[in-house]
Coordinates of C-alpha atoms in Angstrom, one line a residue:
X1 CA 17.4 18.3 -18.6
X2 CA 16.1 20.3 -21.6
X3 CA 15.8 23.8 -22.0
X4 CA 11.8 23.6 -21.5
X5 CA 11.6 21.1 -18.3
X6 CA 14.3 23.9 -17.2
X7 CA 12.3 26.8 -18.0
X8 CA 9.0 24.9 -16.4
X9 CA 11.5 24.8 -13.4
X10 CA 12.2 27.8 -13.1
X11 CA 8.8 29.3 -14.1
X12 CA 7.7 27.6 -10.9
X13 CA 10.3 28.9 -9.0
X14 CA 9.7 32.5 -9.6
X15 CA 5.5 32.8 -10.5
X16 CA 5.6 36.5 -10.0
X17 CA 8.8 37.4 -12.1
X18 CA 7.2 35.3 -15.3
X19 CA 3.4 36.9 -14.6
X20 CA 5.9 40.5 -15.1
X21 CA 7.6 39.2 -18.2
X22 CA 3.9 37.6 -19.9
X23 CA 2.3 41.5 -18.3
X24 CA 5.2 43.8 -20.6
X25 CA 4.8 40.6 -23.8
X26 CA 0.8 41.5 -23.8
X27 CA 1.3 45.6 -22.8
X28 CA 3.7 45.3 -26.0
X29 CA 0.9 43.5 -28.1
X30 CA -2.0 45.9 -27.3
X31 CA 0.3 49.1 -27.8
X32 CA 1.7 47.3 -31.3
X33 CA -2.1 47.1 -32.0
X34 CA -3.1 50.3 -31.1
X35 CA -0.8 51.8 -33.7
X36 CA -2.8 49.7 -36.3
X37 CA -6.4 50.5 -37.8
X38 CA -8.0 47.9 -40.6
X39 CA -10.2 49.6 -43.3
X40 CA -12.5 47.7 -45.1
X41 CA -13.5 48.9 -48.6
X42 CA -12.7 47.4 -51.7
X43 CA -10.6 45.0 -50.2
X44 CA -8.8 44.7 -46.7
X45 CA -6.0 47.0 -45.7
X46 CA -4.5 48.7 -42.9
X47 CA -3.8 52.4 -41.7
X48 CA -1.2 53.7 -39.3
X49 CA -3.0 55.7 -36.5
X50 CA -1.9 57.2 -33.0
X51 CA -4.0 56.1 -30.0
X52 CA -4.9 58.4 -28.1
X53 CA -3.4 58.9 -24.5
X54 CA -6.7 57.5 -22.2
X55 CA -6.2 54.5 -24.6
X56 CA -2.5 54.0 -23.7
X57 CA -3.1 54.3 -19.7
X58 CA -5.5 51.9 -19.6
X59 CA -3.6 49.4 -21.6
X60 CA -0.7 50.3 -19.2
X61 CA -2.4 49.8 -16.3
X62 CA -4.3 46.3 -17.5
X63 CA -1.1 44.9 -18.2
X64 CA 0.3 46.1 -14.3
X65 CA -2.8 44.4 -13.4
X66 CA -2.0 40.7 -14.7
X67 CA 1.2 40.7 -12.8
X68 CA -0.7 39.9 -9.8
X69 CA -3.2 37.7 -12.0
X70 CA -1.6 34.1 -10.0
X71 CA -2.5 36.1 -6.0
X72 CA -5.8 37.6 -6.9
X73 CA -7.4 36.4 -9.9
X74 CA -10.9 37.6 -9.7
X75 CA -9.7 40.7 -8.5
X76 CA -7.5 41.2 -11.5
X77 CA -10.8 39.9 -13.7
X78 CA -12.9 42.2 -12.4
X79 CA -9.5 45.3 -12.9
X80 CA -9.2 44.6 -16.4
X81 CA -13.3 43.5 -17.3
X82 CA -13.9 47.4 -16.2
X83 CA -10.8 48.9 -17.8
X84 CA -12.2 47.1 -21.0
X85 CA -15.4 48.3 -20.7
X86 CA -14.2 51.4 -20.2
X87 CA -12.4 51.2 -23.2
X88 CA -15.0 50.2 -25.3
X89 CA -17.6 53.1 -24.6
X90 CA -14.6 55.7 -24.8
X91 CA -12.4 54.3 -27.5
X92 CA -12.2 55.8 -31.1
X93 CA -10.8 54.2 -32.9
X94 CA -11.0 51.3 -30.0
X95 CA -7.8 49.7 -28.6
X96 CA -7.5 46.4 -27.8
X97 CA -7.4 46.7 -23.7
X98 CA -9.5 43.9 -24.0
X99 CA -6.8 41.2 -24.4
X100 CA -5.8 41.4 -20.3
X101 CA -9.3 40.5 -19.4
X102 CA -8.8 37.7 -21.7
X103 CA -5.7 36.9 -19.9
X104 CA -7.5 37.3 -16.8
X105 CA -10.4 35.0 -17.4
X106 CA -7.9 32.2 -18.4
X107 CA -6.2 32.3 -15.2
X108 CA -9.5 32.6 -13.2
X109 CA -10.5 29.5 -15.5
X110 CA -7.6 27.4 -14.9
X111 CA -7.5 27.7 -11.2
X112 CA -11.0 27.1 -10.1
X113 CA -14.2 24.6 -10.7
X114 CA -15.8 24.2 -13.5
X115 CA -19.4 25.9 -12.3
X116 CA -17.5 28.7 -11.1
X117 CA -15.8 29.1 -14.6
X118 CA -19.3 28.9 -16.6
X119 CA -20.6 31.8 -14.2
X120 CA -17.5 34.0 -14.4
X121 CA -17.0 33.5 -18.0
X122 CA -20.8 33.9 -19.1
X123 CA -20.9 37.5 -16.8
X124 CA -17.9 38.7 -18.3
X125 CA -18.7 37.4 -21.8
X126 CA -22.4 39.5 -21.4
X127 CA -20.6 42.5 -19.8
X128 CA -18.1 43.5 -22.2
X129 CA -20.1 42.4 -25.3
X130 CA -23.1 44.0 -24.2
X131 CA -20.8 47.2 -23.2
X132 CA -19.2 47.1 -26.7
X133 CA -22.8 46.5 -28.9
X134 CA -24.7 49.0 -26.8
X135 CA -22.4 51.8 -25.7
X136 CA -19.5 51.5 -28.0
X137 CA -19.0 54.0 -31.2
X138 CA -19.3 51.0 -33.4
X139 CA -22.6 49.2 -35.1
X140 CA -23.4 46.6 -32.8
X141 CA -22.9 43.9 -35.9
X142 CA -19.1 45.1 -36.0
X143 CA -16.4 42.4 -36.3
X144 CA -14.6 43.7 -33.4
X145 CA -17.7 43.4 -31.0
X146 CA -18.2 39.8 -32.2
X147 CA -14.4 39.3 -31.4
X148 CA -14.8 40.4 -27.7
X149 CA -17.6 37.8 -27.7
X150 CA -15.5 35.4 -29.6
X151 CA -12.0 35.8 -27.5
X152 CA -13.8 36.1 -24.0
X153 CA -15.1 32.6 -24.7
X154 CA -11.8 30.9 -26.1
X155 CA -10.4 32.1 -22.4
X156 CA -12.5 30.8 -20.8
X157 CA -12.2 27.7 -22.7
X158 CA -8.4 27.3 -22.8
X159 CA -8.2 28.1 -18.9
X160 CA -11.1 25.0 -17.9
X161 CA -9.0 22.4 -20.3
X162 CA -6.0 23.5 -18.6
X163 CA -7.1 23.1 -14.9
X164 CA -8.7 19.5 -16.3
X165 CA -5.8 18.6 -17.9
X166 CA -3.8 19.6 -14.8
X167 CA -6.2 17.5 -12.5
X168 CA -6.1 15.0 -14.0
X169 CA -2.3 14.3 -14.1
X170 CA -2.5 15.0 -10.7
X171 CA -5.1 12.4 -10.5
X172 CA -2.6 9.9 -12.2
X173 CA 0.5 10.7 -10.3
X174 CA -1.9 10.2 -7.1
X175 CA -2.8 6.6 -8.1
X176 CA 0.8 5.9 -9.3
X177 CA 2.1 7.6 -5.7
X178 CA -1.1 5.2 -4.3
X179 CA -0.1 1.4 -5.7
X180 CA 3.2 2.6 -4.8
X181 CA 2.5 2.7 -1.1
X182 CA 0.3 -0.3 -1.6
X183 CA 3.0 -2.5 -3.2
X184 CA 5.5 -1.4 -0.4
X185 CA 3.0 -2.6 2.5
X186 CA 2.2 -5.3 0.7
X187 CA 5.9 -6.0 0.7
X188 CA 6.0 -5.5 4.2
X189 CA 3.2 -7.6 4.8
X190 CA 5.0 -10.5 3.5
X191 CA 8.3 -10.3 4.9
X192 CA 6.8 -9.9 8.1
X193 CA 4.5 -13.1 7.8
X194 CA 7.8 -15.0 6.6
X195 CA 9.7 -14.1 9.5
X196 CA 7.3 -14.9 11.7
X197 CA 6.4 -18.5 10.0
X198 CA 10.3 -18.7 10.1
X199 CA 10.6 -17.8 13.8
X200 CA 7.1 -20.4 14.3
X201 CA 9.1 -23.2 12.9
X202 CA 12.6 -22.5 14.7
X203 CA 10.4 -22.2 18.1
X204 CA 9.1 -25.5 17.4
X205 CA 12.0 -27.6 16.3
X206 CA 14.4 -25.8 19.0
X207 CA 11.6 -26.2 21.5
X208 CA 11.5 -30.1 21.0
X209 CA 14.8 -31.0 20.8
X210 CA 16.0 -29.2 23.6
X211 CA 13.2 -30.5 26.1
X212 CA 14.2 -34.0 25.1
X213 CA 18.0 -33.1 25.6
X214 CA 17.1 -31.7 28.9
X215 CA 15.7 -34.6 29.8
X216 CA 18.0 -37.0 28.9
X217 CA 20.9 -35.1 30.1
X218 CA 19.4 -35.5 33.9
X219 CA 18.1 -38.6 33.2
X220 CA 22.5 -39.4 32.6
X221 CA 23.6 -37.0 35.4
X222 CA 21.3 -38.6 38.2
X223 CA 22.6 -41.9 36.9
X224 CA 25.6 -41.6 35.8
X225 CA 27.5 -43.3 39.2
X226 CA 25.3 -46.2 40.0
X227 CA 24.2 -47.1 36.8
X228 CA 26.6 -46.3 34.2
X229 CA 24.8 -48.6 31.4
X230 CA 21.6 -46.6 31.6
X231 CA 23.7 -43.5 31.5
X232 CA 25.0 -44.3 28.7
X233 CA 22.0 -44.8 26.5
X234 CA 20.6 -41.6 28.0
X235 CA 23.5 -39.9 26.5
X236 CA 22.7 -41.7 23.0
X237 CA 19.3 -40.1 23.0
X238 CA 20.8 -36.6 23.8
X239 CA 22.9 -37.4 20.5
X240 CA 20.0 -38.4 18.3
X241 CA 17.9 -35.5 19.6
X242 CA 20.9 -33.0 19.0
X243 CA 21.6 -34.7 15.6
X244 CA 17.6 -34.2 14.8
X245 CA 17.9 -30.6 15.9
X246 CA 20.6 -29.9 13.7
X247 CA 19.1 -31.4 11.2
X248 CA 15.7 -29.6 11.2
X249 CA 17.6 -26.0 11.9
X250 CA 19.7 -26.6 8.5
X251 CA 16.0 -27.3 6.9
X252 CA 14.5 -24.5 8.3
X253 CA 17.3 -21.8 7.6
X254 CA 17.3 -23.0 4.5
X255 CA 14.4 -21.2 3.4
X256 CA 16.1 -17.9 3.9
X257 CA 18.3 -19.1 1.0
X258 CA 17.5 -17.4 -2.7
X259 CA 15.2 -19.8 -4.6
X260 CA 18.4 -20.5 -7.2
X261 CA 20.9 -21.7 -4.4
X262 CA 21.8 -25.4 -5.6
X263 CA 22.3 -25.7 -1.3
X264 CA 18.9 -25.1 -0.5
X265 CA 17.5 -27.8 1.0
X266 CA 15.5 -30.1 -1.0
X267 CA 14.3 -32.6 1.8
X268 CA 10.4 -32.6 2.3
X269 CA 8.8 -30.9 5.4
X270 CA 7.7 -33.4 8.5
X271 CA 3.6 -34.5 8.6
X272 CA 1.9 -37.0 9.7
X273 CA 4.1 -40.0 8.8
X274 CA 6.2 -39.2 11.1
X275 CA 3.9 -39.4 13.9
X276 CA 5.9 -42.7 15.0
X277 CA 9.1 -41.5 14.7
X278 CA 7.9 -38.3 16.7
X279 CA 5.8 -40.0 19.7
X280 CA 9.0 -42.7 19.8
X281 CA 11.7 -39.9 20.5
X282 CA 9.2 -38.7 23.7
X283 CA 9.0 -42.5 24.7
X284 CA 12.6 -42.6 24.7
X285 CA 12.8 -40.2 27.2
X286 CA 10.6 -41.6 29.7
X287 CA 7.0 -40.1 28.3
X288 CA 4.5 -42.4 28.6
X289 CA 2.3 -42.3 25.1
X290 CA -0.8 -43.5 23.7
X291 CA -1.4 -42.6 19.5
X292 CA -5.1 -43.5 18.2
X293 CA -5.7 -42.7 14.4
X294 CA -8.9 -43.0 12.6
X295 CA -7.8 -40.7 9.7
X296 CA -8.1 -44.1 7.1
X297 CA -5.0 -42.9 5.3
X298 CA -5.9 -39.3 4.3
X299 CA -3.2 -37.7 2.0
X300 CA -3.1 -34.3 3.4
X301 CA -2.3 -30.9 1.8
X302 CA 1.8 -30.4 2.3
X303 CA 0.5 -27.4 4.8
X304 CA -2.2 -29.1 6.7
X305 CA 0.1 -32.2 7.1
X306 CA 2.8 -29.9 8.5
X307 CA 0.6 -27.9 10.7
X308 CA -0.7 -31.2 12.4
X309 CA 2.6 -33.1 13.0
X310 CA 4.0 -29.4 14.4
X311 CA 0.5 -28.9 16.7
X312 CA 1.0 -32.1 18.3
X313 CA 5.1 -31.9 18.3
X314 CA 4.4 -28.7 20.2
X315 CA 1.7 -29.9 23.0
X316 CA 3.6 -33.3 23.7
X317 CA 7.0 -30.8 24.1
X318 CA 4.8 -28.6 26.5
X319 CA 3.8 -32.6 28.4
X320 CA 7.4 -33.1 28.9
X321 CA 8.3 -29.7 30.2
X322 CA 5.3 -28.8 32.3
X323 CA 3.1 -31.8 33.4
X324 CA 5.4 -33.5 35.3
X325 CA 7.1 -36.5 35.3
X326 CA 4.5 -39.0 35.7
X327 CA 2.1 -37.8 32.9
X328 CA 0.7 -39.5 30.3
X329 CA -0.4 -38.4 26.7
X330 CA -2.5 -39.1 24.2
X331 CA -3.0 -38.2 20.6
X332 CA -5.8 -38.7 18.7
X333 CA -5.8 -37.6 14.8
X334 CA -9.6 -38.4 13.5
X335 CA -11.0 -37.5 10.1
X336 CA -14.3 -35.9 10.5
X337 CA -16.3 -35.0 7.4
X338 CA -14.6 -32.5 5.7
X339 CA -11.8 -32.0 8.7
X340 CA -9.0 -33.5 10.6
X341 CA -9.3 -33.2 14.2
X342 CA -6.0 -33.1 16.3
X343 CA -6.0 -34.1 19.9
X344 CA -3.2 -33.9 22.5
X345 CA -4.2 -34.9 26.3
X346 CA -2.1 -35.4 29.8
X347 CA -3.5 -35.8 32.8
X348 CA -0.5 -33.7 34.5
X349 CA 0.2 -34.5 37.8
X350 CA 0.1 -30.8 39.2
X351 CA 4.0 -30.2 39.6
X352 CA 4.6 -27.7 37.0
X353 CA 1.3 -27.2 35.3
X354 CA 1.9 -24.1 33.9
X355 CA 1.6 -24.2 29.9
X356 CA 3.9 -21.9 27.8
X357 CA 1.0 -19.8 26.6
X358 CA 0.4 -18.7 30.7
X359 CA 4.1 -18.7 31.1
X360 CA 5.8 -16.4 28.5
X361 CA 6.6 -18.7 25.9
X362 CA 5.1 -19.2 22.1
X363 CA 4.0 -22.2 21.9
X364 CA 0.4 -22.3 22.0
X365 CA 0.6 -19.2 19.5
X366 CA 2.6 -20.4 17.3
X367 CA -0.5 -23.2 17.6
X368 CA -3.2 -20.9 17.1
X369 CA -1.2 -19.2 14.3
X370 CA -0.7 -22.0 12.5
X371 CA -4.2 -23.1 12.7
X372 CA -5.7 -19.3 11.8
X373 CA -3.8 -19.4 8.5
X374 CA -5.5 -22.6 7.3
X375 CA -8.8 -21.7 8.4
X376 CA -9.5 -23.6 11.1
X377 CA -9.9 -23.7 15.4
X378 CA -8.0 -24.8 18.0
X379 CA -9.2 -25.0 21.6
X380 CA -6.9 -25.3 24.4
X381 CA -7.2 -25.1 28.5
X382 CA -6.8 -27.4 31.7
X383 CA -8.6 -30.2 32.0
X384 CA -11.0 -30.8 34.6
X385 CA -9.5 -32.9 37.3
X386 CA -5.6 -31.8 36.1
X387 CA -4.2 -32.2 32.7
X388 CA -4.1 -30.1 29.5
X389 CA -6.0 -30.3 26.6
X390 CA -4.8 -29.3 22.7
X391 CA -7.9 -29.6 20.4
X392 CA -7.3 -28.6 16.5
X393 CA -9.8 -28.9 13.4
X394 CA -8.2 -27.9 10.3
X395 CA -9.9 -28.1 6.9
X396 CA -8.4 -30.9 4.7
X397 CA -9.3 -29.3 1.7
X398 CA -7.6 -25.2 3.0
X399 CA -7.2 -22.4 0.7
X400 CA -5.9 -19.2 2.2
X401 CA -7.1 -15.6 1.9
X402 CA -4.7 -15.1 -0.9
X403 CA -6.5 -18.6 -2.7
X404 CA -2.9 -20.6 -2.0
X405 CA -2.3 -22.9 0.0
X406 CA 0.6 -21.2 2.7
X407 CA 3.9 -23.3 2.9

């Protein structure tokens, strides 16, 4: 640190210890003045003279004054404006007393408003002019009159560019201390809408793959005596799903890998392309499917095409787990105008009817989260006469709020 940040430091520290050392640097100005007297004849020169003892008590006691100039400044204006003034009609030869109102005005300046400064500094600017012209011992054209006029003003001055200087680094280190806090929450922001698109995709892959594990695994354990054969391939299933699951997981955990890892996966994310390979794992463990598309081949955003394929992964998971075991399903995916409409029905047969979004789970928010970030609405309730319905329209063409298309 050097030796001026240190003595800023330390000025702050201890206010009223410097106002006592700048109080006895000015008392030891005016009394060094006091001792001198200009003449003005043939050319300038100066005289020794001896002030007189009035003169030296109210020098003393305007410097005492600006001690306490930082706890009461308008009271220690007003102290040394009247000691001045006092000076000025008594004075002869005059001494400059003056020089703590000047102090005085300065700090009054420099720690209050601007309209408060004009008034204060015009008043005592009038005052002890006016006192020094009209009362003093002096012509009212003398230099030294003029030079109350003149200093009183250059106070005043000095102490409002001060308080604006010192405002407006305030101002600065606001707005810096500001986008600060706005680039942390921003921060913030983010990570917390990566996790949760993170845990959205986990919920959905896990989800899946585990229904159709849990399926096939009874499917194997209620036949596993009588009809070994069928058992058999029910286990091969569980082993495809597991494999899948695997599979996806590694994908999806992969994004928490740094964008340089050479591991990261490189493998694009599912869409709609996969729609057969999707409805065909279901039908392989006893779901009964129907798929209708009218979509004539629309290339879809990367995030649209994975929001679809996850919507309707998610509602024919929730058909296997809660609709029973005689449901049926269909999926529709229709192109309408500018959007894609995504449709997942079951007529459930009323022995576990109860979809996740009733039942503690996240599936139809992950839905409707998916769905809010590109812009568009999903619908979902019972049917009437039993069943479920999943209805999504997402915009084919989606920007985000950000003006990027979200991964």
């Amino acid at each position: 640190m050097s030796t001026l940040a240190r003595a800023r430091c330390q000025a702050k520290a201890h206010p009223l210890a410097m106002d006592a050392v700048l109080a006895a640097a000015v008392l030891l100005c005016m009394v060094a003045g006091s001792f001198v007297e200009p003449r003005h004849r043939d050319s300038v020169s100066w005289a020794l003279r001896t002030p007189d003892p009035l003169s030296l008590l109210l020098m003393t006691l305007g410097a005492v004054a600006l001690v306490f100039r930082r706890r009461a400044p308008m009271t220690v204006l007003a102290l040394t404006g009247t000691l001045s003034v006092v000076e000025s009609v008594t004075g002869d030869p005059r001494t400059p007393v003056a020089m703590s109102a000047v102090i005085a005005l300065y700090t009054v300046a420099s720690t209050t408003d601007r309209p408060t400064t004009w008034r204060v500094g015009l008043l005592t600017m009038t005052v002890l002019t006016g006192a020094a012209m009209a009362a003093g011992p002096l012509p009212w054209y003398a230099q030294e009159n003029l030079g109350i006029f003149a200093w009183t003003g250059i106070g005043a001055t000095a102490g409002d560019a001060v308080r604006s200087r010192r405002a407006f680094v305030q101002a600065i280190r606001e707005r810096a201390e500001r986008a600060e806090r706005t680039r942390e929450e921003e921060a913030r922001r983010r990570v917390a809408e990566e996790r949760l698109r993170i845990a959205r995709d986990l919920h959905d892959v896990v989800a899946h793959h585990i229904a159709l594990v849990n399926v096939q695994a009874g499917v194997a354990a209620h036949v596993m005596d009588k009809r070994p054969d069928q058992a058999k391939e029910a286990l091969g299933h569980v082993r495809e799903a597991s494999r899948s699951a695997l599979n996806e997981l590694r994908a999806t955990v992969g994004l928490l890998r740094q964008s340089g890892d050479p591991e990261a996966p490189t493998e694009p994310a599912p869409g709609l392309d996969r729609l057969d390979e999707l409805t065909g794992t279901f039908r392989s463990a006893g779901l009964h499917i129907e798929v209708a598309r009218a979509d004539q081949g629309t290339a879809l955003p990367a995030a649209v095409d994975l929001a679809a394929y996850r919507i309707i992964q998610e509602a024919l998971t929730n058909v296997q787990k809660h609709a029973g075991p005689r449901a049926k399903a269909e999926v529709s995916v229709v192109r309408v105008g500018p959007n894609i409409e995504i449709t997942v029905l079951d007529d459930g047969s009323g022995e576990n009817e109860t979809q996740d979004g009733d039942g503690g789970g996240h599936g139809l928010l992950g839905m409707r989260e998916r769905v809010t970030a590109l812009r568009g609405t999903l619908t979902t309730g019972p049917r009437y006469g039993g069943g479920f319905r999943v209805h999504a329209i997402l915009p084919v063409k989606n920007r985000t709020p950000t003006g990027e298309d979200p991964v």
